[in-house]
GROMACS .gro file of C-alpha atoms in nm:
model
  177
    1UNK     CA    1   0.000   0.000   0.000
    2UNK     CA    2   0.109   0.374  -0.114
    3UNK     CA    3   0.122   0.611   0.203
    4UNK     CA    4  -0.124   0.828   0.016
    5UNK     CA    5  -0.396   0.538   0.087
    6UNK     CA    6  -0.292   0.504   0.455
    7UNK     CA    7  -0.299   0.885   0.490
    8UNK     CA    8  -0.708   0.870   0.329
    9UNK     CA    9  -0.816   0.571   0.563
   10UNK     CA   10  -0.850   0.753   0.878
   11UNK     CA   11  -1.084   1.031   0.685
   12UNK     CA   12  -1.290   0.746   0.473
   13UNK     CA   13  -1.359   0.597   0.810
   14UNK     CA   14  -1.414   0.960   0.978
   15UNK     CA   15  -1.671   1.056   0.727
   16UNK     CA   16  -1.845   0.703   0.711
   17UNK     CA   17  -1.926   0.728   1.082
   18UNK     CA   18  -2.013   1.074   1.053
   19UNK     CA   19  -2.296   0.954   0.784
   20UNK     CA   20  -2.377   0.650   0.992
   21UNK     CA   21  -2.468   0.877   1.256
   22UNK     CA   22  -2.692   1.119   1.095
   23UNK     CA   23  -2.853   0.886   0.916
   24UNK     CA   24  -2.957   0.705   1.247
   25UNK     CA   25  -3.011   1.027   1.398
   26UNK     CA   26  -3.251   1.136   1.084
   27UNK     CA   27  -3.423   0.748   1.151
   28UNK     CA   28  -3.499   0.800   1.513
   29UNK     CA   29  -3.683   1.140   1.468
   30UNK     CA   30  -3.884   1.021   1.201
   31UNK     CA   31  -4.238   1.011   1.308
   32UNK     CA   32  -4.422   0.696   1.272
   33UNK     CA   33  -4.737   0.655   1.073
   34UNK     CA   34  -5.045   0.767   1.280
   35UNK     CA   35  -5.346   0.590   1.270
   36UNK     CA   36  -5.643   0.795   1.251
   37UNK     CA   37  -5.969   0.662   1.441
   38UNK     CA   38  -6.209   0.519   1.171
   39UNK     CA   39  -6.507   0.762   1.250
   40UNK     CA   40  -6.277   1.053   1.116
   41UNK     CA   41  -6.233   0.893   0.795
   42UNK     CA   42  -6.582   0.809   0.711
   43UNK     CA   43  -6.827   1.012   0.560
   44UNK     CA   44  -7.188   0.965   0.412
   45UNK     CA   45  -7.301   1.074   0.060
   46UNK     CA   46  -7.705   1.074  -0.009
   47UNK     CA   47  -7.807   0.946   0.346
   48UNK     CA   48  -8.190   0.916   0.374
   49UNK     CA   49  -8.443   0.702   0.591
   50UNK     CA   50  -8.738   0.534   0.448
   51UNK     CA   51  -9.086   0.676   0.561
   52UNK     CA   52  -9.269   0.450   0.754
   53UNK     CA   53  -9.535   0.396   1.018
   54UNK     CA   54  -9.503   0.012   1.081
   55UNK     CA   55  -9.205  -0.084   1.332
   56UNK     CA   56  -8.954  -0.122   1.055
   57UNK     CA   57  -8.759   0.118   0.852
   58UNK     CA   58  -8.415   0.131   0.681
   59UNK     CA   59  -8.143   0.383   0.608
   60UNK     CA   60  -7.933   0.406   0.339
   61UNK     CA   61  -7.636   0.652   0.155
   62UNK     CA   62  -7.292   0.633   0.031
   63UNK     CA   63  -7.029   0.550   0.301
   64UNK     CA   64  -6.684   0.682   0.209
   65UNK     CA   65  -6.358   0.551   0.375
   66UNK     CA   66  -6.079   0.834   0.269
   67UNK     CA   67  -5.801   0.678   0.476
   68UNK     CA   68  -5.562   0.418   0.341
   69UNK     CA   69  -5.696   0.121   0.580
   70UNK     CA   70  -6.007  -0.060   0.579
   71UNK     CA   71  -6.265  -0.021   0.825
   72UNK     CA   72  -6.517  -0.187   0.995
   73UNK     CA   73  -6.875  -0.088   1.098
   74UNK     CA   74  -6.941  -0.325   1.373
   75UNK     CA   75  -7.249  -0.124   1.535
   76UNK     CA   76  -7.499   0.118   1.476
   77UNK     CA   77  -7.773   0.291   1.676
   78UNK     CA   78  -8.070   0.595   1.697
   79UNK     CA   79  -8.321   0.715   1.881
   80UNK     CA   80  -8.571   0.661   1.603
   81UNK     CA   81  -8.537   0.260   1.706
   82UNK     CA   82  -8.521   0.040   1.986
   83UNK     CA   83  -8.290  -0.204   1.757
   84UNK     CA   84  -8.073  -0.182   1.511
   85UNK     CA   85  -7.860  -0.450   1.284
   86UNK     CA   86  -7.651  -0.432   0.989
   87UNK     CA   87  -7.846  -0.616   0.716
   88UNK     CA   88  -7.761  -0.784   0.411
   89UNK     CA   89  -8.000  -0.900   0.110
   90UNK     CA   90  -7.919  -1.240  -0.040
   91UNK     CA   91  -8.124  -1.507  -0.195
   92UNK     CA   92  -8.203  -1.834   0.001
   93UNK     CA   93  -8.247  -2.152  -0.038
   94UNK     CA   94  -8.556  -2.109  -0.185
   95UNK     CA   95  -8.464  -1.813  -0.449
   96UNK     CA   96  -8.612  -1.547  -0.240
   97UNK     CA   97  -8.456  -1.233  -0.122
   98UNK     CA   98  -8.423  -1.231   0.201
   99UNK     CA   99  -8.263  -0.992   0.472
  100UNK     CA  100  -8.055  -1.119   0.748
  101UNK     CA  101  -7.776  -0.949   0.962
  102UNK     CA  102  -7.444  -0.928   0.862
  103UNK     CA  103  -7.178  -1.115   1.072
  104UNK     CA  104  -6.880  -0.918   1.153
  105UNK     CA  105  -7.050  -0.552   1.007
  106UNK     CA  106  -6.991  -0.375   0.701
  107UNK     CA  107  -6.590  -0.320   0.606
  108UNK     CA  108  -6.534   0.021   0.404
  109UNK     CA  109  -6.212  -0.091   0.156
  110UNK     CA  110  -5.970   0.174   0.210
  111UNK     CA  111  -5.996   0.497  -0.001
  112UNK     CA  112  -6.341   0.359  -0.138
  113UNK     CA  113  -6.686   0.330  -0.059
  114UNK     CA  114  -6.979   0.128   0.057
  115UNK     CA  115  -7.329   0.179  -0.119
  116UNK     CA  116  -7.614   0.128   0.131
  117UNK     CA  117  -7.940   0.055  -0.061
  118UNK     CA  118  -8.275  -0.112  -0.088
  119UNK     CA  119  -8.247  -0.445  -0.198
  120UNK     CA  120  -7.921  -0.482  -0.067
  121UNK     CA  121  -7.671  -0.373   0.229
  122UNK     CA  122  -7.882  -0.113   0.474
  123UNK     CA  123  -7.894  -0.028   0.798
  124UNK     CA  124  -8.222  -0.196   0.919
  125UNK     CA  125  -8.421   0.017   1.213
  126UNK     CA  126  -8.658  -0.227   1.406
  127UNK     CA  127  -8.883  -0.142   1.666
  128UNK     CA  128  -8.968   0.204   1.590
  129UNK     CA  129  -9.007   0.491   1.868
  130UNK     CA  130  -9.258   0.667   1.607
  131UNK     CA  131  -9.379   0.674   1.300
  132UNK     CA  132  -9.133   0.857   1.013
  133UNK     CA  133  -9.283   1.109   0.832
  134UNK     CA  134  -9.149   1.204   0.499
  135UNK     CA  135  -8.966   1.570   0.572
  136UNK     CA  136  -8.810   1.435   0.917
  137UNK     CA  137  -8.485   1.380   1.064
  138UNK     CA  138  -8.330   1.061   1.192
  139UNK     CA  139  -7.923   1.083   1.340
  140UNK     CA  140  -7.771   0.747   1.323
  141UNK     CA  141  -7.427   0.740   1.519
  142UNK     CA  142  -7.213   0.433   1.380
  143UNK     CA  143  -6.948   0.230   1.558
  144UNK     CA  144  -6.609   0.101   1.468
  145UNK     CA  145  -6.401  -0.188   1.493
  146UNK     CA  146  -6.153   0.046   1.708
  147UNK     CA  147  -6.467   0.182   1.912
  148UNK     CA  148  -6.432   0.519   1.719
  149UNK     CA  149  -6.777   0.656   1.630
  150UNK     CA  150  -6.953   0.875   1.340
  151UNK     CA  151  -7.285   1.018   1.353
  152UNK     CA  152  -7.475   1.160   1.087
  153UNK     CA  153  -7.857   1.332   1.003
  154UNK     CA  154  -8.052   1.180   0.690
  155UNK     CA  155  -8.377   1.342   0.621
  156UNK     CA  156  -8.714   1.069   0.617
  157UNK     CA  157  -8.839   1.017   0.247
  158UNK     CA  158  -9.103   0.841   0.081
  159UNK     CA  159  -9.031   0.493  -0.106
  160UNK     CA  160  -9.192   0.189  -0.172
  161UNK     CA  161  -9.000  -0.107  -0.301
  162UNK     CA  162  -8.690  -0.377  -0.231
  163UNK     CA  163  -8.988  -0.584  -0.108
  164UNK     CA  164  -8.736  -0.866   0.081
  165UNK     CA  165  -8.860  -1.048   0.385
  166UNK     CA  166  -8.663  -1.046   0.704
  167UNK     CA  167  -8.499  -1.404   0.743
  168UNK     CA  168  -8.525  -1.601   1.036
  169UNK     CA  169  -8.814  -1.376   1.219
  170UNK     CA  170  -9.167  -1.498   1.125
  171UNK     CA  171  -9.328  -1.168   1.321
  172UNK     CA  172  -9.158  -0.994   1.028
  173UNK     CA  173  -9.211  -1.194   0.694
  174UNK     CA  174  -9.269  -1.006   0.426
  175UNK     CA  175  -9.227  -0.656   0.584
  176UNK     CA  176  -9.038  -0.480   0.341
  177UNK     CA  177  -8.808  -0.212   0.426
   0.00000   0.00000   0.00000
């Protein structure tokens, strides 16, 4: 070895530590990712309740996740009702369309949405306070798999249709929703 090589060791091995060190220093003040509570990323497009006087009503609307994790409704609940369940439509056995809860609640994919509608995924109200009148207000406050919450308003409004029966419950056969 040339003494111009030994003479450039010590300051190669100077300025490697010296990088070494502020790149650990730069990785240890780096914040980590937060997680932000699933009732802050989820929003409702559309929301409305059907009109009813019987004891059983639905709501529906356009759930939005804008985060970049899914999220799970696990709960749901109003004033307007003395239950509520997260329902499905599917067809049984029989070809019908039938409504039934939905084990494990609705998951919103990350950055996408969930379309709540007759004739398919709602938010079923059963055992109604009162009658809903077209023109009224019903708040629904929703629950999360990481007990955050999000509550919104969706005006009553006049519908007839998605004429499924309630699986499982004969008190309710063939009350549409």
């Amino acid at each position: 070895m040339n003494t111009t090589t030994l003479k450039s060791l010590p300051r190669l091995a100077a300025l490697l530590a010296v990088s070494a060190l502020a790149l650990t220093g730069c990785a240890a003040t780096a914040a980590p990712a937060e997680t932000v509570p699933a009732g802050d990323s989820v929003t409702i497009a559309d929301a409305w309740v059907k009109a009813t006087d019987e004891d059983m009503s639905a709501a529906f609307g356009t759930l939005s996740n804008d985060s970049d994790q899914d999220v799970t409704i696990v709960s749901a609940e109003t004033d307007a009702a003395g239950t509520i369940e997260l329902h499905e439509t599917v067809e049984n056995e029989a070809g019908e369309m039938v409504m039934r809860e939905i084990e494990g609640g609705f998951s919103i994919p990350a950055d996408g949405t969930l379309l709540l509608e007759p004739g398919a995924d709602h938010i079923m109200l059963m055992g109604l306070t009162g009658a809903l009148t077209a023109g009224d207000e019903v708040t629904v406050t929703l629950t999360f798999s990481d007990d955050s919450t999000y509550e919104f308003s969706a005006p009553v409004k006049d519908y007839s249709g998605a004429n499924e029966n309630y699986e499982g419950d004969d008190e309710h056969e063939g009350m549409d929703h």
